[in-house]
Short mmCIF file of C-alpha atoms in Angstrom, two decimals:
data_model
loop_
_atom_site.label_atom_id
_atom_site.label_comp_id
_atom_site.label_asym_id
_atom_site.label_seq_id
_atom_site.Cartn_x
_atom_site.Cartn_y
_atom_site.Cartn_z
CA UNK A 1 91.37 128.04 148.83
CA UNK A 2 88.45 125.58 150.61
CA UNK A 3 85.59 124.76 148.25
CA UNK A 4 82.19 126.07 150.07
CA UNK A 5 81.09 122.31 149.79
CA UNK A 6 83.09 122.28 153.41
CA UNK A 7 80.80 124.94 154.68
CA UNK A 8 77.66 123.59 153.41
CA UNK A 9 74.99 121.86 156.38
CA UNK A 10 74.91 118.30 156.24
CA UNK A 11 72.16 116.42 154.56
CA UNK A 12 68.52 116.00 156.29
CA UNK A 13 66.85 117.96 158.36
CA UNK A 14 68.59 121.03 159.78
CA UNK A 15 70.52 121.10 163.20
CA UNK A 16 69.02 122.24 166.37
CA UNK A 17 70.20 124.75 168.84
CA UNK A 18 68.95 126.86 171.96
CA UNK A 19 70.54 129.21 173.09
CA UNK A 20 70.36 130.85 176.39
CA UNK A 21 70.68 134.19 178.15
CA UNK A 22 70.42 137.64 177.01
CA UNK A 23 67.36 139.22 175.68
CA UNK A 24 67.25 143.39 175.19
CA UNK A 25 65.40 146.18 173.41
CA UNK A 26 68.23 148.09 172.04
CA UNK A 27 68.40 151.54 170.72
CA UNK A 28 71.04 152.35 167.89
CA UNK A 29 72.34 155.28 167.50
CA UNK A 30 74.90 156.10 164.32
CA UNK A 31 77.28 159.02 165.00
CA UNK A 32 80.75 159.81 163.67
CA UNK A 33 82.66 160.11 166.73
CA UNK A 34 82.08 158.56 170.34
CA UNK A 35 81.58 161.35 172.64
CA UNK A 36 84.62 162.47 175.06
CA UNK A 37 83.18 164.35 177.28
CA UNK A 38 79.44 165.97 178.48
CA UNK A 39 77.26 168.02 175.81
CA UNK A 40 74.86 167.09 173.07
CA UNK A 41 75.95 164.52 170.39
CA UNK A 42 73.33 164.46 167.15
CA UNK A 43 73.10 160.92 165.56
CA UNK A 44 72.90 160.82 161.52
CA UNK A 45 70.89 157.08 161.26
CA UNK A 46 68.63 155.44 164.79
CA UNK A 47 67.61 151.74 164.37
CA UNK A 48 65.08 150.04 167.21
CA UNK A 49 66.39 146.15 168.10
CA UNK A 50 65.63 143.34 169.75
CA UNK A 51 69.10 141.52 170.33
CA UNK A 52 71.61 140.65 173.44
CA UNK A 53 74.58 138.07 173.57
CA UNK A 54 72.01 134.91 173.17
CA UNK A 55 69.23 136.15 171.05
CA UNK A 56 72.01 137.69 168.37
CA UNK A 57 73.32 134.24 168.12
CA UNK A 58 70.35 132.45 168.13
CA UNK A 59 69.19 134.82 165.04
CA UNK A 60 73.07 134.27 163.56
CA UNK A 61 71.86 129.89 163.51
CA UNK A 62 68.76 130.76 161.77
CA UNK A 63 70.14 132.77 159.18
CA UNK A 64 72.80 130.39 158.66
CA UNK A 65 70.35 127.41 158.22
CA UNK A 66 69.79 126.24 161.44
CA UNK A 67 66.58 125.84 163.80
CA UNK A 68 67.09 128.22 166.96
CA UNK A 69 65.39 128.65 169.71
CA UNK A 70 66.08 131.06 173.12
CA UNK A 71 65.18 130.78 176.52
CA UNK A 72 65.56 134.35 178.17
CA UNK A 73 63.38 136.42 180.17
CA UNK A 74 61.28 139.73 179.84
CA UNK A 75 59.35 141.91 181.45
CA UNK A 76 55.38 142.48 181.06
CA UNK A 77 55.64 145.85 179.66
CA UNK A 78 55.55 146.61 176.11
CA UNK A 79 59.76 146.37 175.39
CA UNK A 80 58.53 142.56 176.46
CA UNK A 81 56.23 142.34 173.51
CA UNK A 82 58.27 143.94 171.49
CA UNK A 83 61.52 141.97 172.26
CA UNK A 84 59.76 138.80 171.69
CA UNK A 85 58.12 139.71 168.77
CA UNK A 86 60.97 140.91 167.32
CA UNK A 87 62.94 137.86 167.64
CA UNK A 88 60.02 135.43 166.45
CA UNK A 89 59.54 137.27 163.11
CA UNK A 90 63.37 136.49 162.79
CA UNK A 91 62.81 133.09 162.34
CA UNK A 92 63.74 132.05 166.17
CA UNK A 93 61.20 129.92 168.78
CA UNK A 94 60.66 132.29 171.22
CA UNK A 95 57.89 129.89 173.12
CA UNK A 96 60.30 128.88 175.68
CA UNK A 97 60.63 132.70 176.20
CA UNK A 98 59.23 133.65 180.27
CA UNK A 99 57.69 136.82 180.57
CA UNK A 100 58.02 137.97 184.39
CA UNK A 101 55.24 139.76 185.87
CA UNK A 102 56.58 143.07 187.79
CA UNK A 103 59.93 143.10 186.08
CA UNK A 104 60.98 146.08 183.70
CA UNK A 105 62.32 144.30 179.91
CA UNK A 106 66.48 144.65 179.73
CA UNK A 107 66.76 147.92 177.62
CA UNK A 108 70.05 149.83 176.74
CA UNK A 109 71.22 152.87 174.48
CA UNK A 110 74.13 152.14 171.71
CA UNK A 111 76.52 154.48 170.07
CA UNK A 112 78.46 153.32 167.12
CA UNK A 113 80.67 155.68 164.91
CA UNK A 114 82.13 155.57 161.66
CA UNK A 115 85.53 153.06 162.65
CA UNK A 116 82.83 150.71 163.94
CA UNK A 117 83.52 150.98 167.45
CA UNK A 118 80.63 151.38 169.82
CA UNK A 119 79.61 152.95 173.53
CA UNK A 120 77.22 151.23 175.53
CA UNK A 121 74.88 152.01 178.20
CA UNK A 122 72.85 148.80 179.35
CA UNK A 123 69.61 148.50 181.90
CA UNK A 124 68.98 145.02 183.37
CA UNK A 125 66.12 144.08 186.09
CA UNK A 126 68.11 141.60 188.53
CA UNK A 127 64.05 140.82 188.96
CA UNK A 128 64.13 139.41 185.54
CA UNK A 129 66.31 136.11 186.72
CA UNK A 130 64.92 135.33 190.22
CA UNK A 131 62.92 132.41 189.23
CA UNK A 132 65.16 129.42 187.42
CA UNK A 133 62.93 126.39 186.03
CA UNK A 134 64.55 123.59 186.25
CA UNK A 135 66.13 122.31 183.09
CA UNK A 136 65.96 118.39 182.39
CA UNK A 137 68.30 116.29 180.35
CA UNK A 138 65.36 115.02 178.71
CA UNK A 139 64.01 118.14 177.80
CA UNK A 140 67.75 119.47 176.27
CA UNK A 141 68.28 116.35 174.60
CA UNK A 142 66.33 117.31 171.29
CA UNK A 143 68.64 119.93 170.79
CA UNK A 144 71.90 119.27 168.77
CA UNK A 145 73.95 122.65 170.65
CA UNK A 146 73.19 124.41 173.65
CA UNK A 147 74.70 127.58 173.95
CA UNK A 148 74.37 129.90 177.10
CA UNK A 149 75.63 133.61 177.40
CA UNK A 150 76.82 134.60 181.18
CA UNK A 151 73.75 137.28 181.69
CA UNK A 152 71.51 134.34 183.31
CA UNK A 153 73.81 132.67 185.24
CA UNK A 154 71.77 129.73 187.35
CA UNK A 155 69.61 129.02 184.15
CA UNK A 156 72.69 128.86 182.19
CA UNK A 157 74.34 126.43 184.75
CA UNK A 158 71.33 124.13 184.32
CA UNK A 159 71.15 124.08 181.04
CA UNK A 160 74.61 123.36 180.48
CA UNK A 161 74.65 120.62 183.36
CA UNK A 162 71.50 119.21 181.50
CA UNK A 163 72.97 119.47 178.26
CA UNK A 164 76.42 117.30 179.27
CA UNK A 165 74.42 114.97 180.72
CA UNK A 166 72.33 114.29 177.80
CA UNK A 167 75.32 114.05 175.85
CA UNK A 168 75.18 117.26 173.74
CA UNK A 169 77.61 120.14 173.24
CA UNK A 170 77.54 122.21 176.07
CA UNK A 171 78.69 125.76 174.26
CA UNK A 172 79.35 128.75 176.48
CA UNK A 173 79.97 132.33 175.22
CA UNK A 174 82.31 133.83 178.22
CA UNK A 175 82.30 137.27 177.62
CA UNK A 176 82.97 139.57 180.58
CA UNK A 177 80.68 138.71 183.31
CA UNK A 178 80.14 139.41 186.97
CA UNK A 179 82.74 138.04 189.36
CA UNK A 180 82.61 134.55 190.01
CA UNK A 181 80.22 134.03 186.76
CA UNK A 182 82.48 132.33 184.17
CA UNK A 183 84.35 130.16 186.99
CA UNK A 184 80.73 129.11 188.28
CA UNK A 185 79.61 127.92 184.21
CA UNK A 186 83.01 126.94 182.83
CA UNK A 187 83.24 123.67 184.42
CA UNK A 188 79.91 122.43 183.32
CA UNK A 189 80.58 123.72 179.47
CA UNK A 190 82.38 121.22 176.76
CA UNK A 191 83.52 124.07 174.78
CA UNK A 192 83.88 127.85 175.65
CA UNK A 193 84.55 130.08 173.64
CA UNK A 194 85.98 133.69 175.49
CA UNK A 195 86.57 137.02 174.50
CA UNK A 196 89.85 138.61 174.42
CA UNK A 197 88.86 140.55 177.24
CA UNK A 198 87.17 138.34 179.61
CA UNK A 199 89.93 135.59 179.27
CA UNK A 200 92.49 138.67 180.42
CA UNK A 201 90.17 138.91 183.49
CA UNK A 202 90.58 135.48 184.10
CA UNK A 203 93.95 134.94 183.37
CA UNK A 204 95.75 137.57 184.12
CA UNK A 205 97.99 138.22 181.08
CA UNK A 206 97.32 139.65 177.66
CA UNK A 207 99.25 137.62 175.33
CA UNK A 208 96.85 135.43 173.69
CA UNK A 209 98.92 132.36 172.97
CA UNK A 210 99.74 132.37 177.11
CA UNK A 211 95.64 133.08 177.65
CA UNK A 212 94.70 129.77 175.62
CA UNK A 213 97.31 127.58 177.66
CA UNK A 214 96.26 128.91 181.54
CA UNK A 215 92.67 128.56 180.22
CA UNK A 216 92.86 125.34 179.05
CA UNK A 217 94.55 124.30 181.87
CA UNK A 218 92.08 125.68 183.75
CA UNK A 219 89.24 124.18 181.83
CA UNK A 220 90.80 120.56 180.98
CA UNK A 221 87.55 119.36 179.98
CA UNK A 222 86.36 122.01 177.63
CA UNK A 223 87.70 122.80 173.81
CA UNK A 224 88.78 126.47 174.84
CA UNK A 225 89.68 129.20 172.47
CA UNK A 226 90.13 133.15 172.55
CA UNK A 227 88.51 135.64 170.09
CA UNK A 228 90.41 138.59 169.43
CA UNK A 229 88.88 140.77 167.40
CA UNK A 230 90.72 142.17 164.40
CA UNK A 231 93.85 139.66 165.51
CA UNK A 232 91.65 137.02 164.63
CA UNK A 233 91.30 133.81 166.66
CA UNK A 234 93.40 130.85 169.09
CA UNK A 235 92.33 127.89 170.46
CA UNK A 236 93.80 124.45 171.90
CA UNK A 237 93.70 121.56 169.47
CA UNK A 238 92.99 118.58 171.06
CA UNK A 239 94.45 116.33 168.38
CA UNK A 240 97.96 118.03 168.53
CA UNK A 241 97.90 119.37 171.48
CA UNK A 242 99.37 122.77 170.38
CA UNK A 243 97.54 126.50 170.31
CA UNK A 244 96.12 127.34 166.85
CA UNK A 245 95.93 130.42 165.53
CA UNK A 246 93.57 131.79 162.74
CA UNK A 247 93.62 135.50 161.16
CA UNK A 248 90.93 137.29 160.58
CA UNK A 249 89.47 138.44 157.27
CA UNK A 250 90.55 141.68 156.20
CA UNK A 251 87.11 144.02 156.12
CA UNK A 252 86.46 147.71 156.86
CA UNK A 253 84.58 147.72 159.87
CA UNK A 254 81.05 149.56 159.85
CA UNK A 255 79.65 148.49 162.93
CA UNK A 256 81.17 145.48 165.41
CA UNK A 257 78.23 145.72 167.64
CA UNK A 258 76.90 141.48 168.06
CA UNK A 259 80.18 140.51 165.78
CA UNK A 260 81.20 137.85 168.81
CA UNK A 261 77.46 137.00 168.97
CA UNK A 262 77.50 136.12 165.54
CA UNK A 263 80.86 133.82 165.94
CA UNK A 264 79.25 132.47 168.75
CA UNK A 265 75.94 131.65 167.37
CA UNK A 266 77.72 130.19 164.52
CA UNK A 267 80.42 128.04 166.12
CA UNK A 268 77.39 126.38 168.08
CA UNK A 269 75.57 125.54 164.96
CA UNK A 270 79.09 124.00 163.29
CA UNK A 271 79.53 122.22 165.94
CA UNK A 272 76.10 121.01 166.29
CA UNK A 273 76.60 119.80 162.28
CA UNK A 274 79.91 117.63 163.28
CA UNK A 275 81.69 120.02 161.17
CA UNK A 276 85.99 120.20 162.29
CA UNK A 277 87.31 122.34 163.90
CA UNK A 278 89.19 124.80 161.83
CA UNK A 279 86.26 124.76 159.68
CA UNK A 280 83.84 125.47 162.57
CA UNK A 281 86.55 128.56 162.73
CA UNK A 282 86.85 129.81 159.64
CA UNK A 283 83.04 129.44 159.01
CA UNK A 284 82.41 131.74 162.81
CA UNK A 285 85.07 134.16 162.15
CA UNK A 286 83.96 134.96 158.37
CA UNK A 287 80.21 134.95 159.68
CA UNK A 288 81.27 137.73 162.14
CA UNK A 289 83.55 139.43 159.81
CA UNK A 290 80.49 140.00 157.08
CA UNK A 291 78.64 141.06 160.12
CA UNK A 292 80.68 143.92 161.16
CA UNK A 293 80.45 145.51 157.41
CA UNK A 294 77.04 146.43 157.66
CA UNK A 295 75.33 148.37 160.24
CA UNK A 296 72.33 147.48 162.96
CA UNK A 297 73.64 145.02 164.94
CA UNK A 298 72.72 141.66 164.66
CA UNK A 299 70.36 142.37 161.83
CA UNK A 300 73.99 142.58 159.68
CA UNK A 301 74.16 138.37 160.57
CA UNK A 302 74.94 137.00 156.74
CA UNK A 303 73.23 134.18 155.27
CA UNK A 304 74.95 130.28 154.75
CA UNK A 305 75.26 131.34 150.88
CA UNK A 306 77.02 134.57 151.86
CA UNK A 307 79.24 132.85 154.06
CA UNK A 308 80.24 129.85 151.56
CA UNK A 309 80.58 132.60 148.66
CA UNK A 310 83.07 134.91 150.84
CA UNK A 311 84.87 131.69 152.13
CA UNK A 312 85.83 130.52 148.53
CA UNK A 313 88.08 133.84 148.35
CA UNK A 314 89.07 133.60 151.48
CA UNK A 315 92.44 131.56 151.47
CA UNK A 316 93.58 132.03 155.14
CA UNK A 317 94.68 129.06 156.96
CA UNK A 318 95.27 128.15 160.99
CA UNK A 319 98.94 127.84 161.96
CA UNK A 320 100.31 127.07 164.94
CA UNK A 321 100.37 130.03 167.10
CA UNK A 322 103.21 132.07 166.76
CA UNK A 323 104.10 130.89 163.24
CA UNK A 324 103.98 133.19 160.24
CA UNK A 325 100.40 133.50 159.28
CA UNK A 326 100.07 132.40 155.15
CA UNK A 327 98.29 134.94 152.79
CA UNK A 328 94.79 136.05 153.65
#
């Protein structure tokens, strides 16, 4: 068992991070089974959201302590308005936000039933991502983190580009993305972190342990790791040189929908505090894990205290990939 001391932020004033990417108005809809086929399916519980893969994270640093701020894009309609203010009474600077005239807001519809698994329909203006500004080392460099999800493609590219150069983690979330997408941002990123099913894409196999070594050898110059759900998490450590693995807490899940957000957004913000590696881990995968027990989305992201209390009875440790996992 860790003391939460190893969790808790570092002294002075609290990290940094932007994140960049997706920004949607989503509509939740609670039901007890997905639907199989055509016909009517009646919801028991509806909540309205403001989320996507970079605004759920950017909400997961804030409740964990940290200063966020997103750069996405929205329409001028009134999912727009309400997407943005949304996210700024969650405690995240939305000023870098760009609202594009003519453009319909990215919307989508979101079934989740009682194992926690979810159906979703998404609606994106390509409109919405015409216009990149251009992103400037200066400008990155009061950031600790930058984090970029794979719905914004060029502006993640700069800002990733911008962020190396100034000398700052360069964080991106490579989730299943258009063709070409992750192999245009993962060679400008110093750490990715994929999902299970986006590094099968890429790789081509579906053994984990064999997904970490292609990607990393793929990605030389990035700390690369694999999220996989309810099999926890691998990644390459740099100091041994071997594939880590780390299981993942033992919950009931409620509702999964923005659990990899929530690792995501709070990897970048570990990393952004200095904080190792298998304690940048263990802090994401419990963050995500408390996430998934309560429903609505990213609105379930737990607080730092949450997080340190659960940690203390969580006594899981990372062993070397294909090694009998200890107690958890």
């Amino acid at each position: 068992m860790m003391a939460s001391s190893a969790f808790e932020p570092p002294p002075g004033p609290a990290c940094r991070v932007l994140s960049v990417g997706a920004a949607v108005l989503d509509t939740l809809f609670r039901v007890r089974s997905l639907p199989t086929g055509q016909g009517k399916i009646l919801p028991y519980e509806m909540l309205q959201v403001a989320e996507g893969m970079a605004s759920s994270a950017a909400f997961a640093v804030a409740r964990l302590g940290g200063q966020a701020s997103l750069w996405g894009a929205v329409g001028d309609d009134a999912a727009g308005e309400r997407i943005i203010a949304d996210l700024s009474a969650s405690g995240i600077d939305t000023s870098g936000m760009a609202v594009v005239q003519g453009a319909r807001s990215a919307v989508s519809t979101i079934l989740i039933d009682d194992e926690g698994e979810r159906l979703i329909v998404p609606f994106y203006d390509a409109r919405l991502h015409d216009t990149v500004k251009p992103v400037t080392e200066r400008e990155v460099s009061s950031f600790d983190a930058v984090l970029v999800d794979v719905r914004w493609p060029k502006l993640a590219l700069a800002a990733l580009s911008a962020a190396r150069g100034a000398g700052k983690p360069a964080i991106l979330d490579g989730d299943v993305a258009g063709d070409g997408v992750i192999e245009l941002l993962a060679p400008a990123a110093s750490h990715i972190v994929f999902s299970q099913p986006a590094a099968e894409r890429l790789a081509g196999t579906t053994d984990p342990v064999e997904l970490v070594r292609l990607l990393k050898r793929k990605f030389e110059q990035a700390f690369v790791s694999v999220t996989a759900g309810e099999n926890g998490c691998f990644w390459f450590d740099e100091q041994t040189g071997k594939i880590h693995h780390l299981a993942a807490p033992r919950i009931r899940a409620v509702d999964t929908l923005a659990a990899g957000d929530i690792f995501h957004g709070a990897f970048a913000l570990a990393v952004a505090e200095g904080m190792p590696i298998e304690e940048t881990m263990r802090l994401s995968s419990m963050a995500a894990a408390l996430k998934c027990q309560v429903f609505g989305g990213r609105t379930g992201a737990p607080t730092r205290a949450e997080v340190c209390a659960a940690l203390r009875d969580w006594d899981a440790r990372a062993v070397e990939a294909g090694t009998q996992d200890r107690a958890r």
